Amino acid sequence: MGGPYSELEYLILAMVQNGVASGYAMRKELGRMRGGRWSSESGSVYRVLRRLQKEGLVDESRKAGVRNRERTEYELTAQGQTLLHAWIAFPPDRAEFHYLVDPIRTRSYFLDFLEPADQVRVIKSWISINRGEIQGLQKEMEHLEFANSLELCAHQNLLYLMQARHTWLRAMLNCAKGRAPVAPKASRSPVGLKV
């Protein structure tokens, strides 16, 4: 086997294992998923599938669909299953735990380029959009069917991150208005760990 493999490559292996077997279905699933840092463009997905096939991690299982519009479906090889299991079972590199992408945070570093009134306006718009995202995700989760409680917990991660972002944005708004930020009270986190 080659390697190293990207998160997208592991994600595609996991989707194949989960029955999302064609590139088209994978693109649809990636487009539906929230919070990722991978591309669902056809070039990305099909390039990954070709690499995984070349590496002996997936094989073509069948052609499906109508003539001239057939899609290739894939299945994991024994090597692919072994690699996928290792990715899931072993913790990521410690540096991965530091990788929390948030484009709002990146922009916030440069808010001082704006006039104070514009800073407040921008932060309020972020709060409004984030609130809408929280509400949308909550509604979405009410209608999703989860295979098991661990899948539900994994999906809840996005909700917790959005809620934490909301708390942070409220503190940032206080700063922009010239008020001291209020430190959050010590509490129990959603997973029961002391913060």
mmCIF file with all atom_site columns, N, CA, C and O in Angstrom, residues 3 12 18 20 28 38-39 52 54-55 57 88 95 110 136 145 150 152 161 166-167 186:
data_model
loop_
_atom_site.group_PDB
_atom_site.id
_atom_site.type_symbol
_atom_site.label_atom_id
_atom_site.label_alt_id
_atom_site.label_comp_id
_atom_site.label_asym_id
_atom_site.label_entity_id
_atom_site.label_seq_id
_atom_site.pdbx_PDB_ins_code
_atom_site.Cartn_x
_atom_site.Cartn_y
_atom_site.Cartn_z
_atom_site.occupancy
_atom_site.B_iso_or_equiv
_atom_site.pdbx_formal_charge
_atom_site.auth_seq_id
_atom_site.auth_comp_id
_atom_site.auth_asym_id
_atom_site.auth_atom_id
_atom_site.pdbx_PDB_model_num
ATOM 1  N N  . GLY A 1 3   ? 0.383   5.546  0.394  1.00 0.00 ? 3   GLY A N  1
ATOM 2  C CA . GLY A 1 3   ? 0.113   6.418  1.516  1.00 0.00 ? 3   GLY A CA 1
ATOM 3  C C  . GLY A 1 3   ? 1.087   7.562  1.473  1.00 0.00 ? 3   GLY A C  1
ATOM 4  O O  . GLY A 1 3   ? 1.942   7.600  0.598  1.00 0.00 ? 3   GLY A O  1
ATOM 5  N N  . ILE A 1 12  ? -13.850 8.369  1.753  1.00 0.00 ? 12  ILE A N  1
ATOM 6  C CA . ILE A 1 12  ? -14.381 7.617  0.612  1.00 0.00 ? 12  ILE A CA 1
ATOM 7  C C  . ILE A 1 12  ? -14.338 6.119  0.892  1.00 0.00 ? 12  ILE A C  1
ATOM 8  O O  . ILE A 1 12  ? -15.289 5.393  0.587  1.00 0.00 ? 12  ILE A O  1
ATOM 9  N N  . ASN A 1 18  ? -19.914 1.703  3.728  1.00 0.00 ? 18  ASN A N  1
ATOM 10 C CA . ASN A 1 18  ? -21.270 2.002  4.191  1.00 0.00 ? 18  ASN A CA 1
ATOM 11 C C  . ASN A 1 18  ? -22.313 1.879  3.077  1.00 0.00 ? 18  ASN A C  1
ATOM 12 O O  . ASN A 1 18  ? -23.469 2.204  3.282  1.00 0.00 ? 18  ASN A O  1
ATOM 13 N N  . VAL A 1 20  ? -22.284 3.501  0.074  1.00 0.00 ? 20  VAL A N  1
ATOM 14 C CA . VAL A 1 20  ? -22.294 4.627  -0.872 1.00 0.00 ? 20  VAL A CA 1
ATOM 15 C C  . VAL A 1 20  ? -21.202 4.288  -1.880 1.00 0.00 ? 20  VAL A C  1
ATOM 16 O O  . VAL A 1 20  ? -20.041 4.614  -1.688 1.00 0.00 ? 20  VAL A O  1
ATOM 17 N N  . LYS A 1 28  ? -22.843 13.369 -3.983 1.00 0.00 ? 28  LYS A N  1
ATOM 18 C CA . LYS A 1 28  ? -24.092 13.808 -3.361 1.00 0.00 ? 28  LYS A CA 1
ATOM 19 C C  . LYS A 1 28  ? -23.976 13.775 -1.841 1.00 0.00 ? 28  LYS A C  1
ATOM 20 O O  . LYS A 1 28  ? -24.393 14.701 -1.156 1.00 0.00 ? 28  LYS A O  1
ATOM 21 N N  . TRP A 1 38  ? -13.086 18.893 2.869  1.00 0.00 ? 38  TRP A N  1
ATOM 22 C CA . TRP A 1 38  ? -12.742 18.197 1.644  1.00 0.00 ? 38  TRP A CA 1
ATOM 23 C C  . TRP A 1 38  ? -13.668 18.663 0.546  1.00 0.00 ? 38  TRP A C  1
ATOM 24 O O  . TRP A 1 38  ? -14.723 19.204 0.788  1.00 0.00 ? 38  TRP A O  1
ATOM 25 N N  . SER A 1 39  ? -13.251 18.405 -0.665 1.00 0.00 ? 39  SER A N  1
ATOM 26 C CA . SER A 1 39  ? -13.994 18.855 -1.844 1.00 0.00 ? 39  SER A CA 1
ATOM 27 C C  . SER A 1 39  ? -14.899 17.740 -2.352 1.00 0.00 ? 39  SER A C  1
ATOM 28 O O  . SER A 1 39  ? -14.499 16.578 -2.394 1.00 0.00 ? 39  SER A O  1
ATOM 29 N N  . LEU A 1 52  ? -7.290  4.983  -5.085 1.00 0.00 ? 52  LEU A N  1
ATOM 30 C CA . LEU A 1 52  ? -7.602  3.876  -4.178 1.00 0.00 ? 52  LEU A CA 1
ATOM 31 C C  . LEU A 1 52  ? -7.659  2.546  -4.927 1.00 0.00 ? 52  LEU A C  1
ATOM 32 O O  . LEU A 1 52  ? -7.235  1.511  -4.411 1.00 0.00 ? 52  LEU A O  1
ATOM 33 N N  . LYS A 1 54  ? -5.966  1.908  -7.767 1.00 0.00 ? 54  LYS A N  1
ATOM 34 C CA . LYS A 1 54  ? -4.573  1.615  -8.139 1.00 0.00 ? 54  LYS A CA 1
ATOM 35 C C  . LYS A 1 54  ? -3.796  1.041  -6.954 1.00 0.00 ? 54  LYS A C  1
ATOM 36 O O  . LYS A 1 54  ? -2.958  0.163  -7.115 1.00 0.00 ? 54  LYS A O  1
ATOM 37 N N  . GLU A 1 55  ? -4.111  1.540  -5.754 1.00 0.00 ? 55  GLU A N  1
ATOM 38 C CA . GLU A 1 55  ? -3.427  1.079  -4.540 1.00 0.00 ? 55  GLU A CA 1
ATOM 39 C C  . GLU A 1 55  ? -3.969  -0.265 -4.049 1.00 0.00 ? 55  GLU A C  1
ATOM 40 O O  . GLU A 1 55  ? -3.478  -0.814 -3.066 1.00 0.00 ? 55  GLU A O  1
ATOM 41 N N  . LEU A 1 57  ? -7.077  -0.822 -2.825 1.00 0.00 ? 57  LEU A N  1
ATOM 42 C CA . LEU A 1 57  ? -7.947  -0.641 -1.656 1.00 0.00 ? 57  LEU A CA 1
ATOM 43 C C  . LEU A 1 57  ? -9.425  -0.760 -2.001 1.00 0.00 ? 57  LEU A C  1
ATOM 44 O O  . LEU A 1 57  ? -10.244 -1.092 -1.138 1.00 0.00 ? 57  LEU A O  1
ATOM 45 N N  . ILE A 1 88  ? -9.979  4.224  11.703 1.00 0.00 ? 88  ILE A N  1
ATOM 46 C CA . ILE A 1 88  ? -11.030 4.455  12.689 1.00 0.00 ? 88  ILE A CA 1
ATOM 47 C C  . ILE A 1 88  ? -10.541 4.127  14.094 1.00 0.00 ? 88  ILE A C  1
ATOM 48 O O  . ILE A 1 88  ? -10.810 4.858  15.051 1.00 0.00 ? 88  ILE A O  1
ATOM 49 N N  . ALA A 1 95  ? -1.402  16.615 16.174 1.00 0.00 ? 95  ALA A N  1
ATOM 50 C CA . ALA A 1 95  ? -1.592  17.896 15.482 1.00 0.00 ? 95  ALA A CA 1
ATOM 51 C C  . ALA A 1 95  ? -3.011  18.024 14.930 1.00 0.00 ? 95  ALA A C  1
ATOM 52 O O  . ALA A 1 95  ? -3.538  19.127 14.827 1.00 0.00 ? 95  ALA A O  1
ATOM 53 N N  . PHE A 1 110 ? -8.943  40.242 11.810 1.00 0.00 ? 110 PHE A N  1
ATOM 54 C CA . PHE A 1 110 ? -8.723  41.472 11.057 1.00 0.00 ? 110 PHE A CA 1
ATOM 55 C C  . PHE A 1 110 ? -9.878  42.459 11.171 1.00 0.00 ? 110 PHE A C  1
ATOM 56 O O  . PHE A 1 110 ? -9.939  43.424 10.417 1.00 0.00 ? 110 PHE A O  1
ATOM 57 N N  . GLY A 1 136 ? -31.282 25.417 11.708 1.00 0.00 ? 136 GLY A N  1
ATOM 58 C CA . GLY A 1 136 ? -31.385 24.515 10.563 1.00 0.00 ? 136 GLY A CA 1
ATOM 59 C C  . GLY A 1 136 ? -30.841 23.134 10.869 1.00 0.00 ? 136 GLY A C  1
ATOM 60 O O  . GLY A 1 136 ? -31.451 22.123 10.499 1.00 0.00 ? 136 GLY A O  1
ATOM 61 N N  . GLU A 1 145 ? -32.377 9.833  10.176 1.00 0.00 ? 145 GLU A N  1
ATOM 62 C CA . GLU A 1 145 ? -32.395 8.540  10.846 1.00 0.00 ? 145 GLU A CA 1
ATOM 63 C C  . GLU A 1 145 ? -30.948 8.105  11.004 1.00 0.00 ? 145 GLU A C  1
ATOM 64 O O  . GLU A 1 145 ? -30.210 8.013  10.031 1.00 0.00 ? 145 GLU A O  1
ATOM 65 N N  . LEU A 1 150 ? -23.883 6.217  18.263 1.00 0.00 ? 150 LEU A N  1
ATOM 66 C CA . LEU A 1 150 ? -22.570 6.811  17.994 1.00 0.00 ? 150 LEU A CA 1
ATOM 67 C C  . LEU A 1 150 ? -22.625 7.705  16.761 1.00 0.00 ? 150 LEU A C  1
ATOM 68 O O  . LEU A 1 150 ? -21.985 8.757  16.725 1.00 0.00 ? 150 LEU A O  1
ATOM 69 N N  . LEU A 1 152 ? -25.255 9.380  15.816 1.00 0.00 ? 152 LEU A N  1
ATOM 70 C CA . LEU A 1 152 ? -25.947 10.574 16.310 1.00 0.00 ? 152 LEU A CA 1
ATOM 71 C C  . LEU A 1 152 ? -24.962 11.477 17.051 1.00 0.00 ? 152 LEU A C  1
ATOM 72 O O  . LEU A 1 152 ? -24.925 12.684 16.827 1.00 0.00 ? 152 LEU A O  1
ATOM 73 N N  . LEU A 1 161 ? -20.289 22.571 18.143 1.00 0.00 ? 161 LEU A N  1
ATOM 74 C CA . LEU A 1 161 ? -19.338 23.558 17.638 1.00 0.00 ? 161 LEU A CA 1
ATOM 75 C C  . LEU A 1 161 ? -20.046 24.858 17.261 1.00 0.00 ? 161 LEU A C  1
ATOM 76 O O  . LEU A 1 161 ? -19.546 25.947 17.530 1.00 0.00 ? 161 LEU A O  1
ATOM 77 N N  . HIS A 1 166 ? -21.415 30.425 18.773 1.00 0.00 ? 166 HIS A N  1
ATOM 78 C CA . HIS A 1 166 ? -22.404 31.447 19.138 1.00 0.00 ? 166 HIS A CA 1
ATOM 79 C C  . HIS A 1 166 ? -21.992 32.148 20.437 1.00 0.00 ? 166 HIS A C  1
ATOM 80 O O  . HIS A 1 166 ? -22.046 33.379 20.529 1.00 0.00 ? 166 HIS A O  1
ATOM 81 N N  . THR A 1 167 ? -21.568 31.372 21.419 1.00 0.00 ? 167 THR A N  1
ATOM 82 C CA . THR A 1 167 ? -21.098 31.953 22.691 1.00 0.00 ? 167 THR A CA 1
ATOM 83 C C  . THR A 1 167 ? -19.904 32.862 22.446 1.00 0.00 ? 167 THR A C  1
ATOM 84 O O  . THR A 1 167 ? -19.828 33.973 22.981 1.00 0.00 ? 167 THR A O  1
ATOM 85 N N  . ALA A 1 186 ? -17.489 27.790 34.582 1.00 0.00 ? 186 ALA A N  1
ATOM 86 C CA . ALA A 1 186 ? -17.076 26.395 34.501 1.00 0.00 ? 186 ALA A CA 1
ATOM 87 C C  . ALA A 1 186 ? -18.333 25.534 34.524 1.00 0.00 ? 186 ALA A C  1
ATOM 88 O O  . ALA A 1 186 ? -19.230 25.753 35.319 1.00 0.00 ? 186 ALA A O  1
#
